[in-house]
GROMACS .gro file of C-alpha atoms in nm:
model
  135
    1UNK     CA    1   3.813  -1.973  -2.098
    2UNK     CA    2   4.117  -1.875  -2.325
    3UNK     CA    3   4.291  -1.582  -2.311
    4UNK     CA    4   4.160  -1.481  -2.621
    5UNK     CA    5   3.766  -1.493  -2.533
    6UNK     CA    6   3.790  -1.239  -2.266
    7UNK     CA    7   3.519  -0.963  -2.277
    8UNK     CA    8   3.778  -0.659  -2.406
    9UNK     CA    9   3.873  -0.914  -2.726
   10UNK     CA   10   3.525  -0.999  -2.825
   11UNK     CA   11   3.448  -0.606  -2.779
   12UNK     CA   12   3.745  -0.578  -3.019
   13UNK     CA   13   3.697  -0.813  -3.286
   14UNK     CA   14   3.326  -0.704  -3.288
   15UNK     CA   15   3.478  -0.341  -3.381
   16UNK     CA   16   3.712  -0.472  -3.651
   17UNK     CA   17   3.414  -0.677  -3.782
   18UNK     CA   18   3.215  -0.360  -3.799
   19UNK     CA   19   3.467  -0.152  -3.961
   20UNK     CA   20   3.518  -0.422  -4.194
   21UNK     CA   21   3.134  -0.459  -4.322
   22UNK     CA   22   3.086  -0.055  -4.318
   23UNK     CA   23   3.413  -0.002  -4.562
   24UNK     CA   24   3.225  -0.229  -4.811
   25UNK     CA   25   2.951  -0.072  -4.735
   26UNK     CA   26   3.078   0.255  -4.806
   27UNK     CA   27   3.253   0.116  -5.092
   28UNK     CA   28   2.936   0.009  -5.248
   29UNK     CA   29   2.775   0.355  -5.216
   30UNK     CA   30   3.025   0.525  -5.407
   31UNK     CA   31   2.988   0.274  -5.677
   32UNK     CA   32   2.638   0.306  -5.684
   33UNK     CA   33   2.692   0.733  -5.718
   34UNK     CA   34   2.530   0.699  -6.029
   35UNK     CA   35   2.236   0.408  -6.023
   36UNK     CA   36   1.932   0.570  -6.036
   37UNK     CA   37   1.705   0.514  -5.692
   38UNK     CA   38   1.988   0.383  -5.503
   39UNK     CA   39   1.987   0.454  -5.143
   40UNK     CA   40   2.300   0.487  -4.956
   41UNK     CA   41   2.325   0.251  -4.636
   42UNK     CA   42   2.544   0.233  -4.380
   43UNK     CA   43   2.640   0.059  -4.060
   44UNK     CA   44   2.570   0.081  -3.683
   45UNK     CA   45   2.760  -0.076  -3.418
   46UNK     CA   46   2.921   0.181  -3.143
   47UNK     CA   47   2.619   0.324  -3.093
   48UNK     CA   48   2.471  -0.048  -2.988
   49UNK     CA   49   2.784  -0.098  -2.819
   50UNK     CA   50   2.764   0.190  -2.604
   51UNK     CA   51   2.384   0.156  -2.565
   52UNK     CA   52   2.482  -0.159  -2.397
   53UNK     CA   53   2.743  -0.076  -2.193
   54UNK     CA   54   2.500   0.218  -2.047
   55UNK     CA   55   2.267  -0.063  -1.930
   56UNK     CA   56   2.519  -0.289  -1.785
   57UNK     CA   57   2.487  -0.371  -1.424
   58UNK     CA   58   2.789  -0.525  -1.304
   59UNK     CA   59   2.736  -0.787  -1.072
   60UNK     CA   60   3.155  -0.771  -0.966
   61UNK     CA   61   3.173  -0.358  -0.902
   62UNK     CA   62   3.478  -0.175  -0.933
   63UNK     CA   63   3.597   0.185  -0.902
   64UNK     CA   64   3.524   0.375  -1.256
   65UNK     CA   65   3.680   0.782  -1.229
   66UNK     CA   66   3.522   0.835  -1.550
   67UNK     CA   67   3.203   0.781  -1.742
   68UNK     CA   68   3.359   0.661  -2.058
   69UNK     CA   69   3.539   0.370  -1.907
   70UNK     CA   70   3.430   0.027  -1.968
   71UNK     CA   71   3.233  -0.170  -1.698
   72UNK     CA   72   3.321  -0.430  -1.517
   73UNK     CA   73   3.087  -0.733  -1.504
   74UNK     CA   74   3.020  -1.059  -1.653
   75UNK     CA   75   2.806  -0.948  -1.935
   76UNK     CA   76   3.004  -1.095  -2.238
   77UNK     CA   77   2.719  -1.016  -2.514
   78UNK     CA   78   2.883  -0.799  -2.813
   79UNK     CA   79   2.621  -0.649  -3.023
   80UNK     CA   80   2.636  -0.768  -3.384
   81UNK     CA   81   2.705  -0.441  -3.653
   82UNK     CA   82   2.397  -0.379  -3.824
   83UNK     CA   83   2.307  -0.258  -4.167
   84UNK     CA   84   2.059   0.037  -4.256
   85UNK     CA   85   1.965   0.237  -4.538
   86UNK     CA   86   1.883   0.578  -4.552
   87UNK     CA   87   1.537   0.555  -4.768
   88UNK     CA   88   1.405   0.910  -4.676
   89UNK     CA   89   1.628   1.177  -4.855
   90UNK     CA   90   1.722   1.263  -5.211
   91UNK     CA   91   2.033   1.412  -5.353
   92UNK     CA   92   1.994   1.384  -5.729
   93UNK     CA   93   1.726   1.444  -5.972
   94UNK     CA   94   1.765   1.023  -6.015
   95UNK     CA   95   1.626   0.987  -5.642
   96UNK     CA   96   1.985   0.868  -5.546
   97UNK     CA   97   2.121   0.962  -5.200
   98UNK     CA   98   2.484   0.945  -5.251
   99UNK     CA   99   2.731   1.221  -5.144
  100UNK     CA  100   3.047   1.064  -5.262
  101UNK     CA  101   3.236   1.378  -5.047
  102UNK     CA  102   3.056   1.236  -4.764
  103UNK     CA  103   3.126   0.907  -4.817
  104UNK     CA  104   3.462   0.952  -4.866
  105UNK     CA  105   3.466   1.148  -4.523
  106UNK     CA  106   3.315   0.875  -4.353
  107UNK     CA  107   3.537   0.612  -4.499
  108UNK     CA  108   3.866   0.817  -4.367
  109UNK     CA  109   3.666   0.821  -4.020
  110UNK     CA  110   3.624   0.438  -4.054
  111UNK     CA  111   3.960   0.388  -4.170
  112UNK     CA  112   4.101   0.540  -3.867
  113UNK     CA  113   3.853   0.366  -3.567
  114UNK     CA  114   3.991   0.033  -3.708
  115UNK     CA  115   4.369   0.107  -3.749
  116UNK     CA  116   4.280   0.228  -3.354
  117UNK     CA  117   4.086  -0.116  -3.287
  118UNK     CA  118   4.371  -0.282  -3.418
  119UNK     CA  119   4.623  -0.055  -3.199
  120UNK     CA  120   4.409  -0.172  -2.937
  121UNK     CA  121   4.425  -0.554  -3.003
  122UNK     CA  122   4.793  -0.543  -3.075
  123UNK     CA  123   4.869  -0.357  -2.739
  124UNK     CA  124   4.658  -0.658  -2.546
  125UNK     CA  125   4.858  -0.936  -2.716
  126UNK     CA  126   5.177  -0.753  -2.659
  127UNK     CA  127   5.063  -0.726  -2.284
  128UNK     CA  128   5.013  -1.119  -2.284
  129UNK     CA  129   5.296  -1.180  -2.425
  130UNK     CA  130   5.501  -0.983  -2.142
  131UNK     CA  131   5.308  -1.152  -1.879
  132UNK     CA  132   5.365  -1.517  -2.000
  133UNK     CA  133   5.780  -1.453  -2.070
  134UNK     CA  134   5.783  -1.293  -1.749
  135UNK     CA  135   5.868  -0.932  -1.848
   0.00000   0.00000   0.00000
């Protein structure tokens, strides 16, 4: 096992991956403002990521004080981001479903869970990196 493939890095780069996909995602909707019958889609992966961690049984227990801590076990699964489109509702005459304001709101959100995933990952490497120099 490297010191790379641990649980919290997979968790990680399944996060940036996600943000990643749901920017072009996002990206395409506002392009497609005008197409007539486009439906807007957009991507799911926290949800499935917290879904699993609800189910987790840990077979290694260890003292959580809060709810929305991580788990400790040896499940190393990381759901894969998944793509869905909204095919039920309307916004324009055209039978497009595109809000660009609420795109653009939801690209601002996305913009700011990956600079934190990438806070995240940065803070773990810099933590390796003190423990193999030795402080």
């Amino acid at each position: 096992m490297g010191l790379l493939n641990s649980v919290s890095f997979q968790r990680l780069q399944g996060g940036i991956d996600a943000a990643n996909k749901r920017q072009s995602v996002l990206a395409n909707n506002v392009a497609n403002e005008d197409t007539p019958n486009f439906k807007r889609s957009d991507v799911s992966f926290e949800s499935f990521l917290q879904q699993q961690e609800s189910g987790i049984k840990p077979t290694l227990s260890a003292k959580v004080t809060d709810s929305r801590h991580f788990q400790f076990g040896t499940n190393r699964i990381v759901p894969a981001a998944v793509v869905s489109t909204d095919e039920t509702t309307s916004m324009n005459n055209n039978d497009n479903n595109v809000d660009v304001d609420r795109e653009m709101a939801l690209s601002a959100e996305n913009q700011l869970r990956y600079s934190s995933y990438i806070e995240q990952m940065n803070s773990q490497i810099s933590m390796m990196r003190t423990v193999i120099q030795g402080g």
